[in-house]
Short mmCIF file of C-alpha atoms and ligand atoms in Angstrom, two decimals:
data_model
loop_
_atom_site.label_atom_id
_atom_site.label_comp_id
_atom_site.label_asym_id
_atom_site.label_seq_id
_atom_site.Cartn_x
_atom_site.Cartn_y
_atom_site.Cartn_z
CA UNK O 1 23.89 71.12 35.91
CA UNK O 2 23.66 70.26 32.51
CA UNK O 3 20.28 68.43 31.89
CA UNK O 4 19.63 66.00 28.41
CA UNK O 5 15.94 65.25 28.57
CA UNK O 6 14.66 62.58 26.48
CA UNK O 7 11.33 62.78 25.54
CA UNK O 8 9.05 59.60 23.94
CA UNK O 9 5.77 59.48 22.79
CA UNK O 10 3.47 59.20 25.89
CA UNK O 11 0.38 60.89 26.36
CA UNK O 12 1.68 62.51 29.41
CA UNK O 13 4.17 64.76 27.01
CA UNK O 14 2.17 67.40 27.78
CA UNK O 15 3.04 67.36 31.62
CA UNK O 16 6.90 67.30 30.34
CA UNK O 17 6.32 70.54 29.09
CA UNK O 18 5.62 71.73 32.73
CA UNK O 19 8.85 69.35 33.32
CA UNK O 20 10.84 71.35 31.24
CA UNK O 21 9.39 74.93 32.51
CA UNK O 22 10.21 73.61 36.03
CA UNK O 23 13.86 72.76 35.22
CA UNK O 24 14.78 75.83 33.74
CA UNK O 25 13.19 77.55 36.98
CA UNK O 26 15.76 75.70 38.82
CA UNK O 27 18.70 77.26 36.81
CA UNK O 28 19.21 73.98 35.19
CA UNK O 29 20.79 74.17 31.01
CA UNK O 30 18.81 71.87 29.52
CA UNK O 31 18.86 70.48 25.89
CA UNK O 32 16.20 68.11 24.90
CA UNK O 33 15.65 64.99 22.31
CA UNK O 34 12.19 64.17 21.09
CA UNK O 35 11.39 61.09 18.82
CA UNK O 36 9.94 60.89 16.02
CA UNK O 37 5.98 60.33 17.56
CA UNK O 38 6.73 62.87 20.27
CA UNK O 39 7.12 65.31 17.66
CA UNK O 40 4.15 64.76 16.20
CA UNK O 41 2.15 64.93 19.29
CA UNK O 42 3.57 68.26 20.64
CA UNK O 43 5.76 70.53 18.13
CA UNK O 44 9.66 70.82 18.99
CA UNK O 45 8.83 74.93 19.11
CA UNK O 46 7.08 74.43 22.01
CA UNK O 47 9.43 72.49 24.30
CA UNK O 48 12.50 74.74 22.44
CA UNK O 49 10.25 77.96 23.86
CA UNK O 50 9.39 76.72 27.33
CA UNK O 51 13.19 75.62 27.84
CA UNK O 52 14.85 78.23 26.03
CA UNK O 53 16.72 75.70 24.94
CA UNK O 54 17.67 73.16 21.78
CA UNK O 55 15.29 70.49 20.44
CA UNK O 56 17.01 68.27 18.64
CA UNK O 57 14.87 65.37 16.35
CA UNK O 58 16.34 64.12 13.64
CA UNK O 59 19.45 61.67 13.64
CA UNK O 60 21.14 62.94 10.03
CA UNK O 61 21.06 66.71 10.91
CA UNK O 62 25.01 67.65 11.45
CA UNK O 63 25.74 70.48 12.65
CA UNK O 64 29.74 72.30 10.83
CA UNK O 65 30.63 68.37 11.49
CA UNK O 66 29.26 68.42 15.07
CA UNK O 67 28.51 64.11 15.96
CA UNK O 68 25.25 65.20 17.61
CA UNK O 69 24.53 61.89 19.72
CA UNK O 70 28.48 61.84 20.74
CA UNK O 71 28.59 65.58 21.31
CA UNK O 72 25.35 65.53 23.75
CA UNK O 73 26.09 62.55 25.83
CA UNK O 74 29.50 64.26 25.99
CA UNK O 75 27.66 67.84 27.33
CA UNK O 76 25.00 66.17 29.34
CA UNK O 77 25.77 65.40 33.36
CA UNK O 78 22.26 63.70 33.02
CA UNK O 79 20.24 61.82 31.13
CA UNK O 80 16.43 62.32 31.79
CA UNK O 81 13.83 59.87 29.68
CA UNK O 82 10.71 61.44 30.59
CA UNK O 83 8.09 60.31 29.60
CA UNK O 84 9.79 56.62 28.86
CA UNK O 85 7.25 54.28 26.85
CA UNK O 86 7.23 50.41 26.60
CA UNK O 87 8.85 51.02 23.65
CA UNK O 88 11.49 53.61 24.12
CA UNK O 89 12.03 51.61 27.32
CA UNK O 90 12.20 48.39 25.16
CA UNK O 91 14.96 49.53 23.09
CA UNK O 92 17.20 51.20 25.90
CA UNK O 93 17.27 47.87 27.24
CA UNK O 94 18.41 45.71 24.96
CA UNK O 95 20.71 48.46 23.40
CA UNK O 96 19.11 49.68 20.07
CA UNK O 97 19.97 52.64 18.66
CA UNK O 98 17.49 53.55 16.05
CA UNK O 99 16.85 57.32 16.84
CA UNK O 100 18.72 60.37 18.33
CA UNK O 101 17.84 59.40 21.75
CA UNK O 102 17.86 55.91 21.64
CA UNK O 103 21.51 56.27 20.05
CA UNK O 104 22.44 59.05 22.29
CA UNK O 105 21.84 57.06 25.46
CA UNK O 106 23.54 54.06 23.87
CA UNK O 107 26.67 56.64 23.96
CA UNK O 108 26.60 57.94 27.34
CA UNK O 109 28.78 56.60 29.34
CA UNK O 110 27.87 58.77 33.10
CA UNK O 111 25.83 56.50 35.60
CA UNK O 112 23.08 58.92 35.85
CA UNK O 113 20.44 57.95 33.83
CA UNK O 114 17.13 57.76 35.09
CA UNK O 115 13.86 56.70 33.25
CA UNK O 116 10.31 57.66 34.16
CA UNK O 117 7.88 54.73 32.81
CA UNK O 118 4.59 56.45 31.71
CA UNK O 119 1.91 54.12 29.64
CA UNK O 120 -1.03 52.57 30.22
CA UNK O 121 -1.43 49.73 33.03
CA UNK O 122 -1.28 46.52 30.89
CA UNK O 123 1.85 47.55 29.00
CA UNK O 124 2.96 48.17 32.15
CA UNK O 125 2.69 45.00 33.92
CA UNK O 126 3.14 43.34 30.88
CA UNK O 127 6.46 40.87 31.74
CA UNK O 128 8.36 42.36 28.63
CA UNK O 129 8.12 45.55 30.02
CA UNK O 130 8.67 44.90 33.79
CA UNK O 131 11.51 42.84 33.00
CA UNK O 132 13.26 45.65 30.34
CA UNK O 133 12.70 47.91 33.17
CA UNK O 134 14.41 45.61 35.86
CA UNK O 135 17.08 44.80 33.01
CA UNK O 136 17.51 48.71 32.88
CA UNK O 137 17.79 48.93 36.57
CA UNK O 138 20.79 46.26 36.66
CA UNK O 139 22.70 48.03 33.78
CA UNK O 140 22.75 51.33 36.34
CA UNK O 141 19.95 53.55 35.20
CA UNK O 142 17.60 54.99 38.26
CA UNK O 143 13.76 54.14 37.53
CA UNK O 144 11.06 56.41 38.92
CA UNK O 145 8.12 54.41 39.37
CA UNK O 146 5.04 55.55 37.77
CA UNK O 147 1.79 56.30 39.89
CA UNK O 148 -1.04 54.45 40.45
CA UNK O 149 -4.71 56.51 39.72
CA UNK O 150 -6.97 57.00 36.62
CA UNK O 151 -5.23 56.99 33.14
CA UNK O 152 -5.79 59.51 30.11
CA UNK O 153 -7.28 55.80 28.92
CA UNK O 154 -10.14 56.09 31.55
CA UNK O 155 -8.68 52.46 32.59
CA UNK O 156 -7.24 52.84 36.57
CA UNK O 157 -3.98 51.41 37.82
CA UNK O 158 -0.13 51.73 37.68
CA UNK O 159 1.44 53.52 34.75
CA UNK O 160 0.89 57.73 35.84
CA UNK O 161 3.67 60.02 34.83
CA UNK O 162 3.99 61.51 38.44
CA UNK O 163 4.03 64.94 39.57
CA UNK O 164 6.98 67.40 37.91
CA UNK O 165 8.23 68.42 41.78
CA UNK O 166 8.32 64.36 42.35
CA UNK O 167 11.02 64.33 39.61
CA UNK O 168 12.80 66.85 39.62
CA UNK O 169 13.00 65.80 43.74
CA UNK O 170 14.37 62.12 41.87
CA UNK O 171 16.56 64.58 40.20
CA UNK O 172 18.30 66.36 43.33
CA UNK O 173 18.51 63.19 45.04
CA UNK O 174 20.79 61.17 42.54
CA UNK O 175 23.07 64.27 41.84
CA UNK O 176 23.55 65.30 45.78
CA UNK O 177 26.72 64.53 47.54
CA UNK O 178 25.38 61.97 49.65
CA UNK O 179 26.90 63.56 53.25
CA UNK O 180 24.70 61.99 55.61
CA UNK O 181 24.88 58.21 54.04
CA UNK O 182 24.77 56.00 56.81
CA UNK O 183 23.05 58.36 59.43
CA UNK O 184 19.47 58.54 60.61
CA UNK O 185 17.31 61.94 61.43
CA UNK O 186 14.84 63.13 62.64
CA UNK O 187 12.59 66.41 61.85
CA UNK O 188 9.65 67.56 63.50
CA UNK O 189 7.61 70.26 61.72
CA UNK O 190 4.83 72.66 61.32
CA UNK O 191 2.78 73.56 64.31
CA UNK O 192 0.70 71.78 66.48
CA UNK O 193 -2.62 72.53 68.00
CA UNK O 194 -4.42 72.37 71.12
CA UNK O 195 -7.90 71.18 71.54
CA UNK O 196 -9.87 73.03 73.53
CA UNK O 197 -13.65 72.01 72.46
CA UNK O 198 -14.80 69.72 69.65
CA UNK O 199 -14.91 72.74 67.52
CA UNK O 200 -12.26 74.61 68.36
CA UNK O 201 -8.43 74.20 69.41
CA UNK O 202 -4.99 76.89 69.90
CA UNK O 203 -2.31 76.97 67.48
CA UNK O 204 0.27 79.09 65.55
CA UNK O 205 0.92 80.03 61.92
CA UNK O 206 4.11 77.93 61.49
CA UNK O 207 3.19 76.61 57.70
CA UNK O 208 5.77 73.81 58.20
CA UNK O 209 7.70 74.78 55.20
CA UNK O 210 11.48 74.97 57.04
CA UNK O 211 11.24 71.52 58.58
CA UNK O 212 9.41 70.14 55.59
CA UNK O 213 12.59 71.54 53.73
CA UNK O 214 15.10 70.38 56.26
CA UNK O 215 13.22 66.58 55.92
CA UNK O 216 13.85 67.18 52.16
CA UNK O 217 17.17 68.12 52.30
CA UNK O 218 18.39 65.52 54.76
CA UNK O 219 16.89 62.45 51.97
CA UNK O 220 18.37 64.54 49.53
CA UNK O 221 21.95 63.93 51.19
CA UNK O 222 21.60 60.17 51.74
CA UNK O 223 20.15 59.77 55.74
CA UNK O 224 17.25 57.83 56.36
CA UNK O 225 14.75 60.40 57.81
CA UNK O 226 11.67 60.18 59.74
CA UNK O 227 9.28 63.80 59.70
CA UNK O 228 7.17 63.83 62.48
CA UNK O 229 4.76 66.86 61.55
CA UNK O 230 1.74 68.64 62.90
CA UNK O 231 -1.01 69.24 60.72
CA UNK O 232 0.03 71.49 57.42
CA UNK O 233 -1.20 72.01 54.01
CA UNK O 234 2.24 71.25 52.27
CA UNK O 235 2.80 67.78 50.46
CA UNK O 236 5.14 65.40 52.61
CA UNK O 237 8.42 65.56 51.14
CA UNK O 238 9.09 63.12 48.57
CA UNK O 239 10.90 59.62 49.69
CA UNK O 240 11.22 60.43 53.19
CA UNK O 241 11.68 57.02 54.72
CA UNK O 242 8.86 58.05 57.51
CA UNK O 243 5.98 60.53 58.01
CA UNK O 244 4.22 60.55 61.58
CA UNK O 245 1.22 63.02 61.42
CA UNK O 246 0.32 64.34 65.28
CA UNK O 247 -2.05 66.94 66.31
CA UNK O 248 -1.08 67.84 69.98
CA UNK O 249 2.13 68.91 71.83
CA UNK O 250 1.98 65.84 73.84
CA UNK O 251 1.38 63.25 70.96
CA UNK O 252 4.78 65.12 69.58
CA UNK O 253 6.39 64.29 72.56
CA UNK O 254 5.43 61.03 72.97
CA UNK O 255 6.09 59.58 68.85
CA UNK O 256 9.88 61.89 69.24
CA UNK O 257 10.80 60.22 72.98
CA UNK O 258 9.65 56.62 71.29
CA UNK O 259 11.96 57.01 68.08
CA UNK O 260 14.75 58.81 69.50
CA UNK O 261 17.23 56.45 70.60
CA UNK O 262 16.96 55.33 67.15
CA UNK O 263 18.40 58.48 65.34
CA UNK O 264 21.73 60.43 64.98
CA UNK O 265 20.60 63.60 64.57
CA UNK O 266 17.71 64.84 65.96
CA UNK O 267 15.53 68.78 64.78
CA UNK O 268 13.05 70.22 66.45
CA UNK O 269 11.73 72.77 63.77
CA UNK O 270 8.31 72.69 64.73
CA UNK O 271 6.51 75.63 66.74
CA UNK O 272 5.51 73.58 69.61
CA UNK O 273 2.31 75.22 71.35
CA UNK O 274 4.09 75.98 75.10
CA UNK O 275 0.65 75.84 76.86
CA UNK O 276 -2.42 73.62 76.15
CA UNK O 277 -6.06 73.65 77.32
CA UNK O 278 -5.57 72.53 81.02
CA UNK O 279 -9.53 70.80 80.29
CA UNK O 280 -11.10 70.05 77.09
CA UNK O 281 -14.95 70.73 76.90
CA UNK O 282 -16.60 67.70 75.61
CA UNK O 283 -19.31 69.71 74.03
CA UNK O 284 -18.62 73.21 71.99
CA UNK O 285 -18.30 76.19 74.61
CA UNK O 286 -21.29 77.86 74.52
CA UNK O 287 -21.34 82.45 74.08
CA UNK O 288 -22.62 82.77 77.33
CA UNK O 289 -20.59 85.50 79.26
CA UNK O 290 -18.86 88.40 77.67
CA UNK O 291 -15.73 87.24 79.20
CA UNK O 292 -14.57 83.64 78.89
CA UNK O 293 -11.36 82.58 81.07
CA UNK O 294 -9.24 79.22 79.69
CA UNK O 295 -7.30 77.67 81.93
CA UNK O 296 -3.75 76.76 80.11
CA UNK O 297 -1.28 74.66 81.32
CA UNK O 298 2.61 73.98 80.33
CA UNK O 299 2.88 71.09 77.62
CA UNK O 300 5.86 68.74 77.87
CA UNK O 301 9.09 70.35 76.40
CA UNK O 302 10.66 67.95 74.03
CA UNK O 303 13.92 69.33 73.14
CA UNK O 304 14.82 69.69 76.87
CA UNK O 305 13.90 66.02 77.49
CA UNK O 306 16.07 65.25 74.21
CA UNK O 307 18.85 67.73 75.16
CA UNK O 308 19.16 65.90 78.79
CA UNK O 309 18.75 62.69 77.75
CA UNK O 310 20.88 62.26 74.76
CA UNK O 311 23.30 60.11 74.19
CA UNK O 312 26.99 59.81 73.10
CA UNK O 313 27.44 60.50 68.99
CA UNK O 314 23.65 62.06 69.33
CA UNK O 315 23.08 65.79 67.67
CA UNK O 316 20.38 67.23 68.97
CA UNK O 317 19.50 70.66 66.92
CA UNK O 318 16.94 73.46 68.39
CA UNK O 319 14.93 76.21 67.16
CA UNK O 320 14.12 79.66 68.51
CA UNK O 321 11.75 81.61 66.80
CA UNK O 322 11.76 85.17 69.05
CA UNK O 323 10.31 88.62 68.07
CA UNK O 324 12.92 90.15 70.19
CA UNK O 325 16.38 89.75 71.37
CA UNK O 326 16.91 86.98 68.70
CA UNK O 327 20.74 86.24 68.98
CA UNK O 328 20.30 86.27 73.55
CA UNK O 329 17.40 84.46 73.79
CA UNK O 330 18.65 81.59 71.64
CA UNK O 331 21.93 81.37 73.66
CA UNK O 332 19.87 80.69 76.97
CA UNK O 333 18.18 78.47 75.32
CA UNK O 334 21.04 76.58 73.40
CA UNK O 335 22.66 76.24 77.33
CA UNK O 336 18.78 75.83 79.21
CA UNK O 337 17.99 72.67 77.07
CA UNK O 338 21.51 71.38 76.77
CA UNK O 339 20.84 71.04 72.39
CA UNK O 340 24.61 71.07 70.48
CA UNK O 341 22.80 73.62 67.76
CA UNK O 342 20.26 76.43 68.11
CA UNK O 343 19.28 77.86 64.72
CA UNK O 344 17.71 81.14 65.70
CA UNK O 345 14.94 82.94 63.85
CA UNK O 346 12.38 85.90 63.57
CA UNK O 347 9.25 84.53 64.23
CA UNK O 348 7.30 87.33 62.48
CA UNK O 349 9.43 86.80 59.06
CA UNK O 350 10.29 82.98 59.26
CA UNK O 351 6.59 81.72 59.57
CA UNK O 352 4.77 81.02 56.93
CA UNK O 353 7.14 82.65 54.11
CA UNK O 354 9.58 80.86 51.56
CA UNK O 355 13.17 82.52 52.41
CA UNK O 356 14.85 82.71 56.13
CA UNK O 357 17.53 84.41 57.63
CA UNK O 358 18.51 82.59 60.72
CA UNK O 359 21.12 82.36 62.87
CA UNK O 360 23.27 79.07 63.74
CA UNK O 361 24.14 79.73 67.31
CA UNK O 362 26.85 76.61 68.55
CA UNK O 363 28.06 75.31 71.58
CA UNK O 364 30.90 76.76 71.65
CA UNK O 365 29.30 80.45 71.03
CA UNK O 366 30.13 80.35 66.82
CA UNK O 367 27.80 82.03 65.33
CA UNK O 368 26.93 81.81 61.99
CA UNK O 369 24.06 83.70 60.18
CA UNK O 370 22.27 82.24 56.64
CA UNK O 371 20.11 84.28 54.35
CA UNK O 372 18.05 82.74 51.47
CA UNK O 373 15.07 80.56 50.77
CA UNK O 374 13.88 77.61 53.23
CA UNK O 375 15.93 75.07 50.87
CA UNK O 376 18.67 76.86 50.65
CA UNK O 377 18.80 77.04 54.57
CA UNK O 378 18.07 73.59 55.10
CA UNK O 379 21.19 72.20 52.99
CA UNK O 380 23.53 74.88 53.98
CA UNK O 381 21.98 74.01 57.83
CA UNK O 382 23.03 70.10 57.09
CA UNK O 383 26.23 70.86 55.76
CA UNK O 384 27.35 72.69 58.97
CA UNK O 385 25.87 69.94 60.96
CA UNK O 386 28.01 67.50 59.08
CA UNK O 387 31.09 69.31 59.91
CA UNK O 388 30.48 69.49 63.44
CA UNK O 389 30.06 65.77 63.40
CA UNK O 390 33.10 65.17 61.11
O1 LIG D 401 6.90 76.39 59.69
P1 LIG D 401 7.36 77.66 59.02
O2 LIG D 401 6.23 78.52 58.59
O3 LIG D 401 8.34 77.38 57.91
O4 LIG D 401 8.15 78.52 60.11
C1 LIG D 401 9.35 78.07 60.61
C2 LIG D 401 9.46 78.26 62.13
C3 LIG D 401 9.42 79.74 62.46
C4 LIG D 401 8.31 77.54 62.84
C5 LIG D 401 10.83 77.62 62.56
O5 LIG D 401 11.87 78.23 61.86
C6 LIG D 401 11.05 77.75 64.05
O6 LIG D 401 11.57 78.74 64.54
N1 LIG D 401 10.65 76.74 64.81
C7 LIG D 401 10.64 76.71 66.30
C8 LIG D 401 9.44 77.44 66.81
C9 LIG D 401 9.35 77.47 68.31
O7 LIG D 401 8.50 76.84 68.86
O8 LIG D 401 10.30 78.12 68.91
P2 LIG D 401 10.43 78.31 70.53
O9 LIG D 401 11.48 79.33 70.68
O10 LIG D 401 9.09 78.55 71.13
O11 LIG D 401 10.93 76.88 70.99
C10 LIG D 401 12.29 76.57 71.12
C11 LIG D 401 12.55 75.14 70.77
O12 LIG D 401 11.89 74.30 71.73
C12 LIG D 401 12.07 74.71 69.41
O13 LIG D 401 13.06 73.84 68.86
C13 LIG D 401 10.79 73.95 69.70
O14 LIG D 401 10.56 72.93 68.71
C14 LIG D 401 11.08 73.37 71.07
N2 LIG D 401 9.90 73.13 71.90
C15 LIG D 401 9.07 74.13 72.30
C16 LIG D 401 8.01 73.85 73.14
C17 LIG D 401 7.78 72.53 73.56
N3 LIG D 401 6.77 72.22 74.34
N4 LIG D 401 8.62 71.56 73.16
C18 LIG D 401 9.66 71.83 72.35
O15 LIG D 401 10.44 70.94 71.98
#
């Protein structure tokens, strides 16, 4: 993906330095345009390091005849104005072209053009601005909104450059083939835990990162997705329609068998505690014994009560994390709990870590296996599932 990233003068240029580190991680060829104030708030050689990549600044500099506003709108497949001030935003809107970028973006002709408004909170709501902004919006480009929280200012309100992952996220999202437009799923995620005393409760070291990607993924490809998640450290995935935070096996249950009729395709990616405290001590158990027996008992399975109970045009997709006899164990399960998909893992390596090599184990005994990181896995995962529905 070729990347053209504007840059205008906003305090927050120094987070598009991170920006720019963050793209290149991602394999991304980037070129970038800075105005004339940018440049004199961060030097070019910075940005032209951290990108390994092609500052351009100056309008007149012509390269062996080389147009250079024609010639990058030509290269780019996006157009990124990060940060975007009132100004810069000003003049996209109304069509000036009085700088590289401003006459660069007058010349590119793709749809995908997205701005990321950055400035302090009264130039913000200032009606000029909000309406260049909306004005943008109607002429095609994508607007990230800006955050609300403390400015460099010390004044608080709407105007934050928001976090690099958040935009490069924005990114993804307008360049993905949108596969699942029209369809609705549902993820659950992470692990869930079992109180036992007011202190104390069982669990498992799922991290939530494969269903947090599969969530992430789904958005990424157009569906409107609800996550419902046990408790993890990770950030919720960015623009997910619906987050539903639970704690316990049974308030899993009971937020998945409310919203299910509801959704198309259905995941159950989270490690699921099988047994839970059969009584919870209202006070903290005390060390009194050497030995201390807990009495567990079986928690609700919710992918057998989806797998039975699902209806026509409904997917219904299953995990298996096993430490032995992966590949058998999942195909008992696949048939046991009637799901249309069982993506098979090894607990040991899948939990917790970035990368996954699972197993897609289908009805009608296909097996597939997919190596890589969690993302990775989670599109390629969604891809296959849209082909079995196509
Ligand atoms: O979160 P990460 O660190 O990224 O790790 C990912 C993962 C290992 C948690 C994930 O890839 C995974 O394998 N998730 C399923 C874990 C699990 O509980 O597997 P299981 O074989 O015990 O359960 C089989 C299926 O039944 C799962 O879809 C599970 O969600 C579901 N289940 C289990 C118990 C229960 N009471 N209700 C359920 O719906």
């Amino acid at each position: 993906m070729n990347i053209l990233l504007g840059v205008s003068s906003g305090i927050a240029i120094y987070k598009a330095v991170d920006l720019v580190s963050k793209m290149r991680k991602q394999g991304w060829n980037i070129q970038i345009i800075m105005t004339e104030n940018a440049a004199k708030l961060v030097n070019p050689i910075v940005f032209s390091a951290v990108g390994d990549c092609k500052v351009y600044t100056d309008t007149y500099e012509i390269e062996a005849g080389w147009i250079i506003h024609t010639e990058l709108s030509k290269w780019a497949d996006v157009l990124l104005v990060a940060p975007a001030t009132a100004n810069t935003i000003a003049k996209l809107a109304n069509g000036i072209a009085d700088n590289l970028l401003t006459t660069t973006a007058l010349a590119f002709a793709k749809d995908k053009r997205i701005i990321v408004p950055t400035m302090n909170t009264r130039m913000y709501e200032n009606e000029l601005t909000l309406e260049n902004i909306e004005k943008m919006r109607q002429h095609g480009w994508h607007v990230l909104e800006p955050e609300s929280g403390h400015l460099a200012c010390g004044d608080v309100g709407k105007g934050r450059y928001p976090e690099n992952e958040k935009i490069i996220e924005f990114l993804k999202i307008i360049m993905s083939e949108k596969l699942l437009k029209n369809k609705k799923v549902l993820v659950t995620a992470g692990p869930t835990q079992e109180e036992l005393d007011p202190v104390r409760y069982i669990s498992n070291h799922s991290s939530g990162k494969m269903g947090y990607a599969i969530a992430q993924a789904a958005k990424r490809f157009g569906a409107e997705v609800c996550l419902v998640t046990g408790p993890t450290c990770l950030t919720f995935p960015y623009f997910v329609d619906e987050v539903v935070l639970v704690r316990s096996a049974k308030q899993m249950y009971d937020t998945v068998l409310e919203k299910k009729e509801d959704y198309d395709i259905l995941i159950m990616c989270a490690a699921v505690a099988d047994y839970a405290p059969k009584m919870v001590s209202k006070e903290k158990i005390k060390k009194t014994n050497d030995n201390l027996t807990i009495e567990l008992e079986k928690t609700p399975d919710i992918l057998y009560s989806i797998g039975m109970s699902k209806r026509e045009r409904q997917f219904v997709v299953g995990f298996a994390a096993e430490t032995e006899n992966v590949v058998e164990n999942a195909f008992e399960k696949l048939r046991r709990k009637n799901a249309d998909l069982i993506v098979a893992n090894d607990a040991r390596l899948a939990m917790g870590s970035d990368t996954n090599s699972v197993y897609l184990i289908f009805k009608n005994k296909a097996m597939v296996q997919l190596d890589g990181t969690k993302e990775e896995i989670a599109e390629e995962l969604l891809k296959r599932i849209c082909k079995e529905l196509s």
